[in-house]
Amino acid sequence: MRRVFPSPEVLRPRAPFSRWDLVVIPGVLVLLLLLTLALRGATAPYGPNTPDLTVSLNPAHLPYYGLRTLLRMLAALLLSLAFTLVYATIAAKVPRTERVLIPILDFLQSLPILGFLTATTAIFLGLFRGNLFGLEAASIFAIFTSQVWNMTFSFYASLRTVPRELQEAAAMLRLSPWQRFWKLEVPFGLPNLVWNAMMSVSGGWFFVVASEVISVVGRDQDQYLPGVGAYIALAIQQADAQAMLWAGLTLFLLVLLYDQLLFRPVVAWAEKFKFEQSESSDTAQSWVLTLLQRARLSQRIARLPQPLWEWLWLKSARGHRPGVALEPPPKPRLRTRLADLGFNLLIALGSLALVGGLLGYLLGPGLGFGNGQMLRPNPNLNTQLSPEIAQRFAALGIAPSADGSVWLSQLCAASRDGQALSSGLKALLETPGVWAPANLAAACQAPLAPAGKVAWPEVLEVFKLGFFTALRVTFFVLLVTLIWLPIGVYVGLRPRLTQWVQPLAQFGAAFPANLLFPLFVVAIAHFRLNPEIWVSPLMVLGGQWYILFNAIAGSAAIPNDLKEAARLYGLRGWNRWRRLILPAIFPAFVTGGITATGGSWNASIVAEVVQWGDTTLVATGLGAYIAHWSTGEFNPHVGLGMLVMGLWVLAYNRLIWRRLYQLAEERYRLD
Amino acid sequence: MQSNRKTLLEARNLTKTFTTPEGKPFTVLEGIHLELQEGEIVALLGRSGSGKSTLLRCLSGLLRPSAGEVRYRGQPVQGPMPGMAMVFQSFALFPWLTVQQNVELGLEAMGIPAPQRRQKALEAIDLVGLDGFEKAFPKELSGGMRQRVGFARALVTQPEVLFMDEPMSALDVLTAETLRLELLNLWQSGRLPLKGILLVTHNIEEAVLLADRILVLSSNPGRIRAEIAVTLGHPREREDPAFQELVEEIYRILTTRPAPERATLEPLTLGHRLPQAPVGALTGLLERVAEGPDYGKEDLPRLAEEMHLEVDDLFPLLDAAELLGLAVLQAGDIQLTAEGQRFVKAGLEGRKRIFAERLLQQVPLVGHIHRVLHTRPTGRAPEERFLRELEDYMSTEDAEKVLATAIDWGRYAELFEYDYNTGLLSRSEEVASPAAG
């Protein structure tokens, strides 16, 4: 029997707290307090009689608004995590489901995020009737859709690429499915999942700003949820430059806080799950992580769920039962073929039903014909959905619909096909904010689509708008690449420079670019520049950082011996670029490019229509179309816009990026 | 076969067939009859591709046989059974768990509560000599220590049968030797409830050092070619003449083609699986044999030991040399032919000429490529064309490997050129264009 002599440390009684707890304990208490505050605000009652929600531009309120915004982000993150773990696992493990689930994910990923907001507001309000949480939920859901797709794809990919030997070890040890999931599959996928999550959250600040102002049916005003985004929106509307500066400062602090208290600690913690065989020399450091690991209180809290976990663990154990082989038992071929057939049939029917329903809702009778002629668009005359104009129409005998739209068909009916326009109507049609066709009689002659439905000419028009936006995205991503790629390479080749530039670039990617939009508006208006061209850079303002830090990461990873060989052979200038640098960073460029263009498409909704006070600049494009129709409740036009944008993004990704990605993987891998 | 010892594990008529992604079936194992008795160590020896790893996995329940059955103590094996454990070639430790957590993993699956788990795990860690490293992570440990953790994890569940899949091949020679001796000590001490060990290896000496019985497997498809009982007493010394004779015998078995194949020496087809032998290694081997004291004849075990080559590295070179007619293998020796002698004596240009001549004569695939390139007016052909032809004979993966070998040989012999980026093969008479930028 071995003799073990206890060391003096073991004999000394363990203090319940260490000096690190001095920081952690107050920190935890403050967090709890803030959480209570926010929850109370988020679940306040809200009904038809509650006054409109608005924010104040007083900077003293900004800390509270910042708190609410931050908590919305975190709630969306937790939701995304839960969704990822469930959806990706089902897609990876249940046979045949991936054929359905992954394409759905692909398509949902291509849809513009802000479209979701319009679509789901009514649903959530109905769900949480009488409570403000309905609006909060809509906002959180919109942020959720900006984070989740990336994470789900990443976890799905990890589940499919678990190393064979670890799977065999797990099978030999007879781990139960529950044990295998938490001991093998989740840890294996964690580094990628964490990285994607943090990147998504960084990108999410942009959408938080845009998703805190919600228009509710039945109310004239937009509802401003307490948050920094709403504050900024109000400041823009009232052209309050000082408020913008305060908001900028708050956002800067928020992003800094998120970076230090969440991003870096989590990424540093996830390092321990990396599937590598040797310690890498440059591990991520985080003072928060070190703090938490050394404080006793946080260790205690981490151990709280231990008994429950242990119970679940042992309950699921196989004990003395045999394990499961790595391959499924062979099934009779006929049965598999029948099951496959049945499943494919189900998918086919389901897709047809879905597409049919969608088209019916979006287009329906509008795609038909009347009197042998194709139905023409029936646009909304009250372009800003302004309540006073709606009232004036009502006074003249034309009843506007619930959200204030007045349709061309109604005007035609009221003026006997444009022949008998009353003077009041004529004057109203000339007010700014009201659209009227140039030749009313001719417009009314043609058969019009039913109110609110889309007609064929509009579908073509929308595709054309998509083309314009695509042109903009392509051109400006290329431009941004030309600018940032050389800079990124310059930095990446110099390790000391990389050390402090890369965190800056990551920070820049997190900071929402919408804050800078008003500057552009002012500049464009002042210099009388063409908005069609000059509004476009706004789309890539946020995404350009991804190109930069992928360029940095790519060039920092060029192996030293290649660089030395180039130097020895006198490879200089353009030759060096052509032979060494560009091929080496190509994979990293593709990764950054995909993110940048994806972000630009999404940003187009808020970037093609920009406002500062009374000045509103509009560029022709799909984003502007969707933005225009999103004021108010969900309608077929928004649906069409979202669908078309989704199709454009899908086509773009498949035709361009997927090819480039395959090229990068096959020919340009550095291994 | 009557014996007083009980049969732990047996396989009857075990056959394993895989389907390639293209849908073609290929047989990895065929008609294997195998028994593991209590108290013995059995080694499965064979070249890579002989299916020995697949056999191990079928026996342990990780894979299901396509035909035949596996029984453990009379029970049919449908999956890994309690009482079985495995040690892996690349250790298969979970990088995010400490040594202690890795070792406890098997006990967690058995539903043993935490305090007992801890105690058993600490005992197992102590057994393999890693006391003090309980809280270390695998990436902090050396290869030998990681494999010790692998052993601890396997042994903590008190298995009766231990499967080992080339456990020492990822370790350096000294560590491997140490671990082998420690394993033998543990086995012979009787401290463990371990009753049988099944070891897969491609190291002939390791098999002779450890095993009581050695089963030699042939490749394509895998069958048991020979069974050798090792009656040497422990400790076994490498310099012992009986030991060396056994090693020689095994080399003899491995280099002799089995009787049915020798009778019908058909001409090689286009789809003959070329041995994966890089030209540099091949020329190195031939030079080494020529330099030997026996004027171009060398004893294989000695050659392997001096060149530090394992079976998996050496045998492809031997096959290639034999295929090209540069050497013959007989009775555990390699002997250079006249062509082989001329090859070694020639300079670089001469060697290329001889190699080209041999390729065109002996390797149908290279001749075919050469002909195609010369009959085409452009003198160019994409690699996909030849890949498709090869896929009639084998899976895509194998076809790619065979074509890569043919291209490697053809380039050395300057019979044709190959552009990696475009995947084009071209006649070598053309002035070599600078690589497409």
XYZ file of C-alpha atoms in Angstrom, chain B residues 373 375-381 425-427 430:
12
model
C -0.212 11.444 -75.506
C -1.387 9.780 -80.734
C -3.191 12.973 -79.856
C -2.362 15.873 -82.153
C -2.102 18.334 -79.269
C -0.028 15.927 -77.244
C -2.090 16.752 -74.164
C -4.656 14.906 -72.131
C -0.526 15.537 -68.894
C 1.576 16.450 -71.899
C 4.248 14.991 -74.136
C 7.567 19.898 -76.129
